[in-house]
Amino acid sequence: MTASLSPDMFDAACPTTVMPFQIGDKWTAMVVLCLEGGPRRFTELRVPLRTVTPKVLSATLRSMERDGLITRFAYDENPPRVEYALTPLGRSLLTLVAAARTWCTDHLDDLLEARAAFAARD
Amino acid sequence: MTASLSPDMFDAACPTTVMPFQIGDKWTAMVVLCLEGGPRRFTELRVPLRTVTPKVLSATLRSMERDGLITRFAYDENPPRVEYALTPLGRSLLTLVAAARTWCTDHLDDLLEARAAFAARD
DNA sequence: CGGTATCCGAAAGGATACTG
DNA sequence: CAGTATCCTTTCGGATACCG
């Protein structure tokens, strides 16, 4: 079985929020990361994505489903159970997300330094 | 000397506008591409970026300068001349832009197909 | 549990006109 | 030439509350 997702999976002050990348909508890349280890349920995703509202998360998921990045499977059970999983297409984003994250960690200091320098002389 | 930029450098119906990536603001990645071959002037950039308004282009350029992606050099001449050029940091984005573009061309068909399928059954 | 409905504020981007 | 000034529309994301 897959381990549960940590509430601390995404740092609230994560440097990547400062960085000039976006894959899909605001939460798309994080959802991809959350699904890397296997299928997840709606509420399960809300744990690491602590501040996302249900409305926005469902919109994100539907848009990702629409684009073929994830599948949505609703079990015919009560209480309801729905599982989201990466498609091969969604999985193909992982390398790109990794590349973007690498760029961010590699160059965060440069960017922050540039901002400080710019603020100083203007 | 560097060849001039073509007005057709960016297809108006470019597939990448459909794709789920964004580097910086809307025009950032295109500016990076425009500057790949060497320094460019404001008006020169407006040729390939046909639909960008001066207000938005100047905001984009200032934000890129602020983040250390480009330099701005104003010659002390009349009529005025200003040149924008990639910094090493900005240049380091080129590989990432290339990776994103590769992903887009490789997977555009998949994404379009997924959208059509989604639209069909809903 | 897995969402939807409604309302709202902020921000991005564009249209148009003007300037040193 | 290289921008700035105003205004305006659209979009995104969040707050809150409710539903099958």
Coordinates of C-alpha atoms (C1' of nucleotides) in Angstrom, one line a residue:
Chain A
M1 CA 0.0 0.0 0.0
T2 CA 1.0 3.6 -0.5
A3 CA 2.1 5.7 2.5
S4 CA -0.1 8.6 3.4
L5 CA 0.8 12.1 2.4
S6 CA 2.3 14.4 4.9
P7 CA 0.7 17.8 5.7
D8 CA 4.3 19.1 5.4
M9 CA 4.8 17.8 1.9
F10 CA 4.7 21.4 0.6
D11 CA 6.4 24.1 2.7
A12 CA 4.2 27.1 3.2
A13 CA 7.1 29.3 2.5
C14 CA 8.3 27.1 -0.4
P15 CA 10.8 28.9 -2.6
T16 CA 9.2 27.7 -5.8
T17 CA 6.2 30.1 -5.1
V18 CA 8.7 32.8 -5.8
M19 CA 10.1 31.3 -8.9
P20 CA 8.9 32.0 -12.4
F21 CA 7.3 28.7 -13.3
Q22 CA 3.9 27.4 -13.6
I23 CA 2.7 24.1 -14.9
G24 CA -1.0 24.2 -15.5
D25 CA -2.9 26.1 -12.8
K26 CA -1.6 27.0 -9.4
W27 CA -2.1 23.5 -7.9
T28 CA -1.4 21.3 -10.9
A29 CA 2.2 20.5 -10.4
M30 CA 1.6 19.8 -6.7
V31 CA -1.2 17.4 -7.6
V32 CA 1.1 15.6 -10.0
L33 CA 3.6 15.2 -7.2
C34 CA 0.9 14.0 -4.8
L35 CA -0.1 11.3 -7.3
E36 CA 3.4 10.2 -8.1
G37 CA 3.3 7.3 -5.6
G38 CA -0.1 6.0 -6.7
P39 CA -3.8 6.8 -6.7
R40 CA -5.2 9.2 -4.1
R41 CA -8.6 10.2 -2.9
F42 CA -10.0 13.7 -2.8
T43 CA -9.7 14.2 0.9
E44 CA -6.3 12.6 0.9
L45 CA -5.1 15.3 -1.5
R46 CA -6.4 18.0 0.7
V47 CA -3.9 17.0 3.4
P48 CA -0.7 18.1 1.7
L49 CA -2.5 20.9 -0.2
R50 CA -3.6 22.3 3.1
T51 CA -4.9 25.7 1.9
V52 CA -6.7 24.7 -1.3
T53 CA -10.5 25.0 -1.1
P54 CA -12.7 22.1 -2.3
K55 CA -14.0 24.3 -5.2
V56 CA -10.6 25.0 -6.5
L57 CA -9.3 21.5 -6.0
S58 CA -12.2 20.0 -7.9
A59 CA -11.8 22.5 -10.7
T60 CA -8.1 21.7 -10.9
L61 CA -8.8 17.9 -11.0
R62 CA -11.5 18.3 -13.6
S63 CA -9.2 20.4 -15.8
M64 CA -6.4 17.8 -15.4
E65 CA -8.9 15.0 -16.2
R66 CA -10.0 16.9 -19.3
D67 CA -6.5 17.3 -20.5
G68 CA -5.8 13.6 -20.0
L69 CA -3.3 14.1 -17.1
I70 CA -5.3 12.1 -14.6
T71 CA -8.1 9.6 -14.4
R72 CA -11.0 9.8 -12.0
F73 CA -12.6 6.6 -10.8
A74 CA -15.7 6.6 -8.6
Y75 CA -16.3 3.4 -6.8
D76 CA -19.9 2.4 -6.5
E77 CA -19.9 2.4 -2.7
N78 CA -21.4 4.1 0.3
P79 CA -19.8 6.2 1.7
P80 CA -18.5 7.4 -1.7
R81 CA -15.0 6.7 -2.7
V82 CA -13.2 8.4 -5.6
E83 CA -9.7 7.9 -6.7
Y84 CA -7.5 10.0 -8.9
A85 CA -4.5 8.6 -10.6
L86 CA -1.9 9.8 -13.1
T87 CA -2.2 8.7 -16.7
P88 CA 1.0 8.0 -18.7
L89 CA 0.6 11.5 -20.0
G90 CA 0.4 13.0 -16.5
R91 CA 3.3 10.8 -15.5
S92 CA 5.3 12.3 -18.4
L93 CA 5.1 15.6 -16.6
L94 CA 7.2 14.3 -13.7
T95 CA 10.5 14.8 -15.4
L96 CA 9.6 18.4 -16.4
V97 CA 8.4 19.1 -12.9
A98 CA 11.6 17.7 -11.6
A99 CA 13.6 19.9 -14.0
A100 CA 11.7 23.0 -12.9
R101 CA 12.3 22.2 -9.3
T102 CA 16.0 21.6 -9.9
W103 CA 16.2 25.0 -11.7
C104 CA 14.5 26.6 -8.7
T105 CA 16.7 25.2 -6.1
D106 CA 19.8 25.8 -8.2
H107 CA 19.0 29.4 -8.9
L108 CA 16.9 30.7 -6.0
D109 CA 19.8 32.5 -4.4
D110 CA 20.7 34.2 -7.7
L111 CA 17.1 35.4 -8.1
L112 CA 16.8 36.6 -4.6
E113 CA 20.1 38.4 -4.8
A114 CA 19.1 40.0 -8.1
R115 CA 15.9 41.3 -6.5
A116 CA 17.7 42.7 -3.5
A117 CA 20.2 44.5 -5.8
F118 CA 17.4 45.8 -7.9
A119 CA 15.5 47.1 -4.9
A120 CA 18.6 48.7 -3.5
R121 CA 19.4 50.8 -6.6
D122 CA 16.0 52.1 -7.4
Chain B
M1 CA 25.6 41.1 -36.5
T2 CA 22.5 39.4 -35.4
A3 CA 19.7 38.7 -37.9
S4 CA 16.5 40.5 -37.4
L5 CA 13.5 38.8 -35.7
S6 CA 10.7 37.5 -37.9
P7 CA 7.1 38.6 -37.3
D8 CA 6.3 34.9 -37.7
M9 CA 8.6 33.7 -35.0
F10 CA 5.6 32.9 -32.9
D11 CA 2.7 31.3 -34.6
A12 CA -0.6 33.1 -33.7
A13 CA -2.1 29.7 -33.2
C14 CA 0.9 28.2 -31.5
P15 CA 0.1 25.0 -29.8
T16 CA 2.0 26.0 -26.7
T17 CA -0.7 28.4 -25.8
V18 CA -2.9 25.4 -25.3
M19 CA -0.3 23.6 -23.2
P20 CA 0.0 23.7 -19.4
F21 CA 3.2 25.6 -19.0
Q22 CA 4.2 29.0 -18.1
I23 CA 7.5 30.5 -17.3
G24 CA 7.2 33.8 -15.6
D25 CA 4.5 35.9 -17.1
K26 CA 2.7 35.4 -20.3
W27 CA 5.5 36.8 -22.5
T28 CA 8.6 35.9 -20.5
A29 CA 9.5 32.6 -22.3
M30 CA 9.1 34.3 -25.6
V31 CA 11.3 37.2 -24.6
V32 CA 13.9 34.7 -23.5
L33 CA 13.7 33.1 -26.9
C34 CA 13.9 36.4 -28.7
L35 CA 17.1 37.3 -26.8
E36 CA 18.8 34.0 -27.3
G37 CA 20.7 35.2 -30.3
G38 CA 21.9 38.4 -28.7
P39 CA 20.8 41.8 -27.4
R40 CA 17.6 43.4 -28.8
R41 CA 15.9 46.7 -28.7
F42 CA 12.4 47.4 -27.4
T43 CA 10.9 48.0 -30.8
E44 CA 12.8 45.0 -32.2
L45 CA 11.1 42.8 -29.6
R46 CA 7.7 44.1 -30.6
V47 CA 8.1 42.5 -34.1
P48 CA 7.8 38.9 -33.2
L49 CA 5.7 39.6 -30.1
R50 CA 3.1 41.2 -32.4
T51 CA 0.2 41.6 -30.1
V52 CA 1.9 42.7 -26.9
T53 CA 1.2 46.3 -25.9
P54 CA 4.0 48.6 -24.9
K55 CA 2.7 48.8 -21.4
V56 CA 2.7 45.0 -20.9
L57 CA 6.1 44.5 -22.7
S58 CA 7.8 47.1 -20.5
A59 CA 6.2 45.6 -17.4
T60 CA 7.5 42.1 -18.5
L61 CA 11.0 43.5 -19.2
R62 CA 11.2 45.3 -15.9
S63 CA 10.1 42.2 -14.0
M64 CA 12.7 40.1 -15.8
E65 CA 15.3 42.7 -15.0
R66 CA 14.3 42.7 -11.4
D67 CA 14.7 39.0 -11.3
G68 CA 18.1 39.2 -12.9
L69 CA 17.1 37.4 -16.1
I70 CA 18.0 40.3 -18.4
T71 CA 20.0 43.5 -18.3
R72 CA 18.8 46.8 -19.6
F73 CA 21.3 49.1 -21.2
A74 CA 20.3 52.6 -22.3
Y75 CA 22.8 54.3 -24.6
D76 CA 23.1 58.0 -24.1
E77 CA 22.0 58.9 -27.6
N78 CA 19.3 60.8 -29.4
P79 CA 17.1 59.2 -30.6
P80 CA 17.1 57.0 -27.6
R81 CA 18.5 53.4 -27.8
V82 CA 17.9 50.7 -25.3
E83 CA 19.2 47.2 -25.4
Y84 CA 18.0 44.2 -23.5
A85 CA 20.2 41.1 -23.2
L86 CA 20.0 37.8 -21.3
T87 CA 22.1 37.4 -18.2
P88 CA 23.7 34.0 -17.4
L89 CA 20.7 33.4 -15.2
G90 CA 18.3 34.2 -18.0
R91 CA 20.3 32.0 -20.3
S92 CA 20.1 29.2 -17.9
L93 CA 16.3 29.2 -18.6
L94 CA 16.9 28.2 -22.2
T95 CA 17.3 24.5 -21.5
L96 CA 14.1 24.6 -19.4
V97 CA 12.2 26.4 -22.1
A98 CA 13.5 23.9 -24.6
A99 CA 12.4 21.0 -22.4
A100 CA 8.9 22.5 -22.1
R101 CA 8.6 23.1 -25.8
T102 CA 9.7 19.5 -26.5
W103 CA 7.1 18.2 -24.1
C104 CA 4.5 20.3 -25.8
T105 CA 5.3 19.2 -29.3
D106 CA 5.6 15.6 -28.2
H107 CA 2.3 15.5 -26.3
L108 CA 0.1 18.0 -28.0
D109 CA -1.8 15.3 -29.9
D110 CA -2.4 13.3 -26.7
L111 CA -3.8 16.4 -25.0
L112 CA -6.0 17.4 -27.8
E113 CA -7.3 13.9 -28.2
A114 CA -8.0 13.7 -24.4
R115 CA -9.9 17.0 -24.7
A116 CA -12.0 15.8 -27.5
A117 CA -12.8 12.5 -25.8
F118 CA -13.7 14.4 -22.6
A119 CA -16.0 16.7 -24.5
A120 CA -17.6 13.8 -26.3
R121 CA -18.7 11.9 -23.2
D122 CA -20.0 14.7 -21.1
Chain C
dC1 C1' -17.0 11.6 1.6
dG2 C1' -16.8 14.2 -2.3
dG3 C1' -18.1 17.5 -3.9
dT4 C1' -21.5 22.1 -5.7
dA5 C1' -23.4 27.0 -5.4
dT6 C1' -22.7 31.8 -4.7
dC7 C1' -20.3 35.7 -4.0
dC8 C1' -16.1 38.4 -3.8
dG9 C1' -11.4 40.6 -4.2
dA10 C1' -7.1 40.9 -6.4
dA11 C1' -4.3 40.8 -10.3
dA12 C1' -3.1 40.1 -15.0
dG13 C1' -3.5 41.6 -19.4
dG14 C1' -5.3 44.5 -23.1
dA15 C1' -7.2 49.2 -25.5
dT16 C1' -6.2 53.6 -26.3
dA17 C1' -4.0 57.8 -26.0
dC18 C1' -0.1 60.6 -24.9
dT19 C1' 5.2 62.1 -23.9
dG20 C1' 10.4 63.2 -23.2
Chain D
dC1 C1' 12.5 55.4 -30.0
dA2 C1' 11.1 53.8 -25.8
dG3 C1' 8.3 54.1 -23.2
dT4 C1' 4.0 56.1 -19.5
dA5 C1' -0.9 57.1 -18.0
dT6 C1' -5.7 55.7 -17.6
dC7 C1' -9.2 52.9 -17.9
dC8 C1' -11.4 48.6 -18.5
dT9 C1' -12.4 43.4 -19.0
dT10 C1' -11.4 39.0 -17.9
dT11 C1' -9.7 35.4 -15.2
dC12 C1' -8.1 33.1 -11.1
dG13 C1' -8.4 31.9 -6.8
dG14 C1' -10.4 32.2 -2.2
dA15 C1' -14.3 32.5 1.6
dT16 C1' -18.4 30.6 3.0
dA17 C1' -22.2 27.8 3.0
dC18 C1' -24.7 23.9 1.6
dC19 C1' -25.9 19.0 -0.6
dG20 C1' -26.5 13.8 -2.2

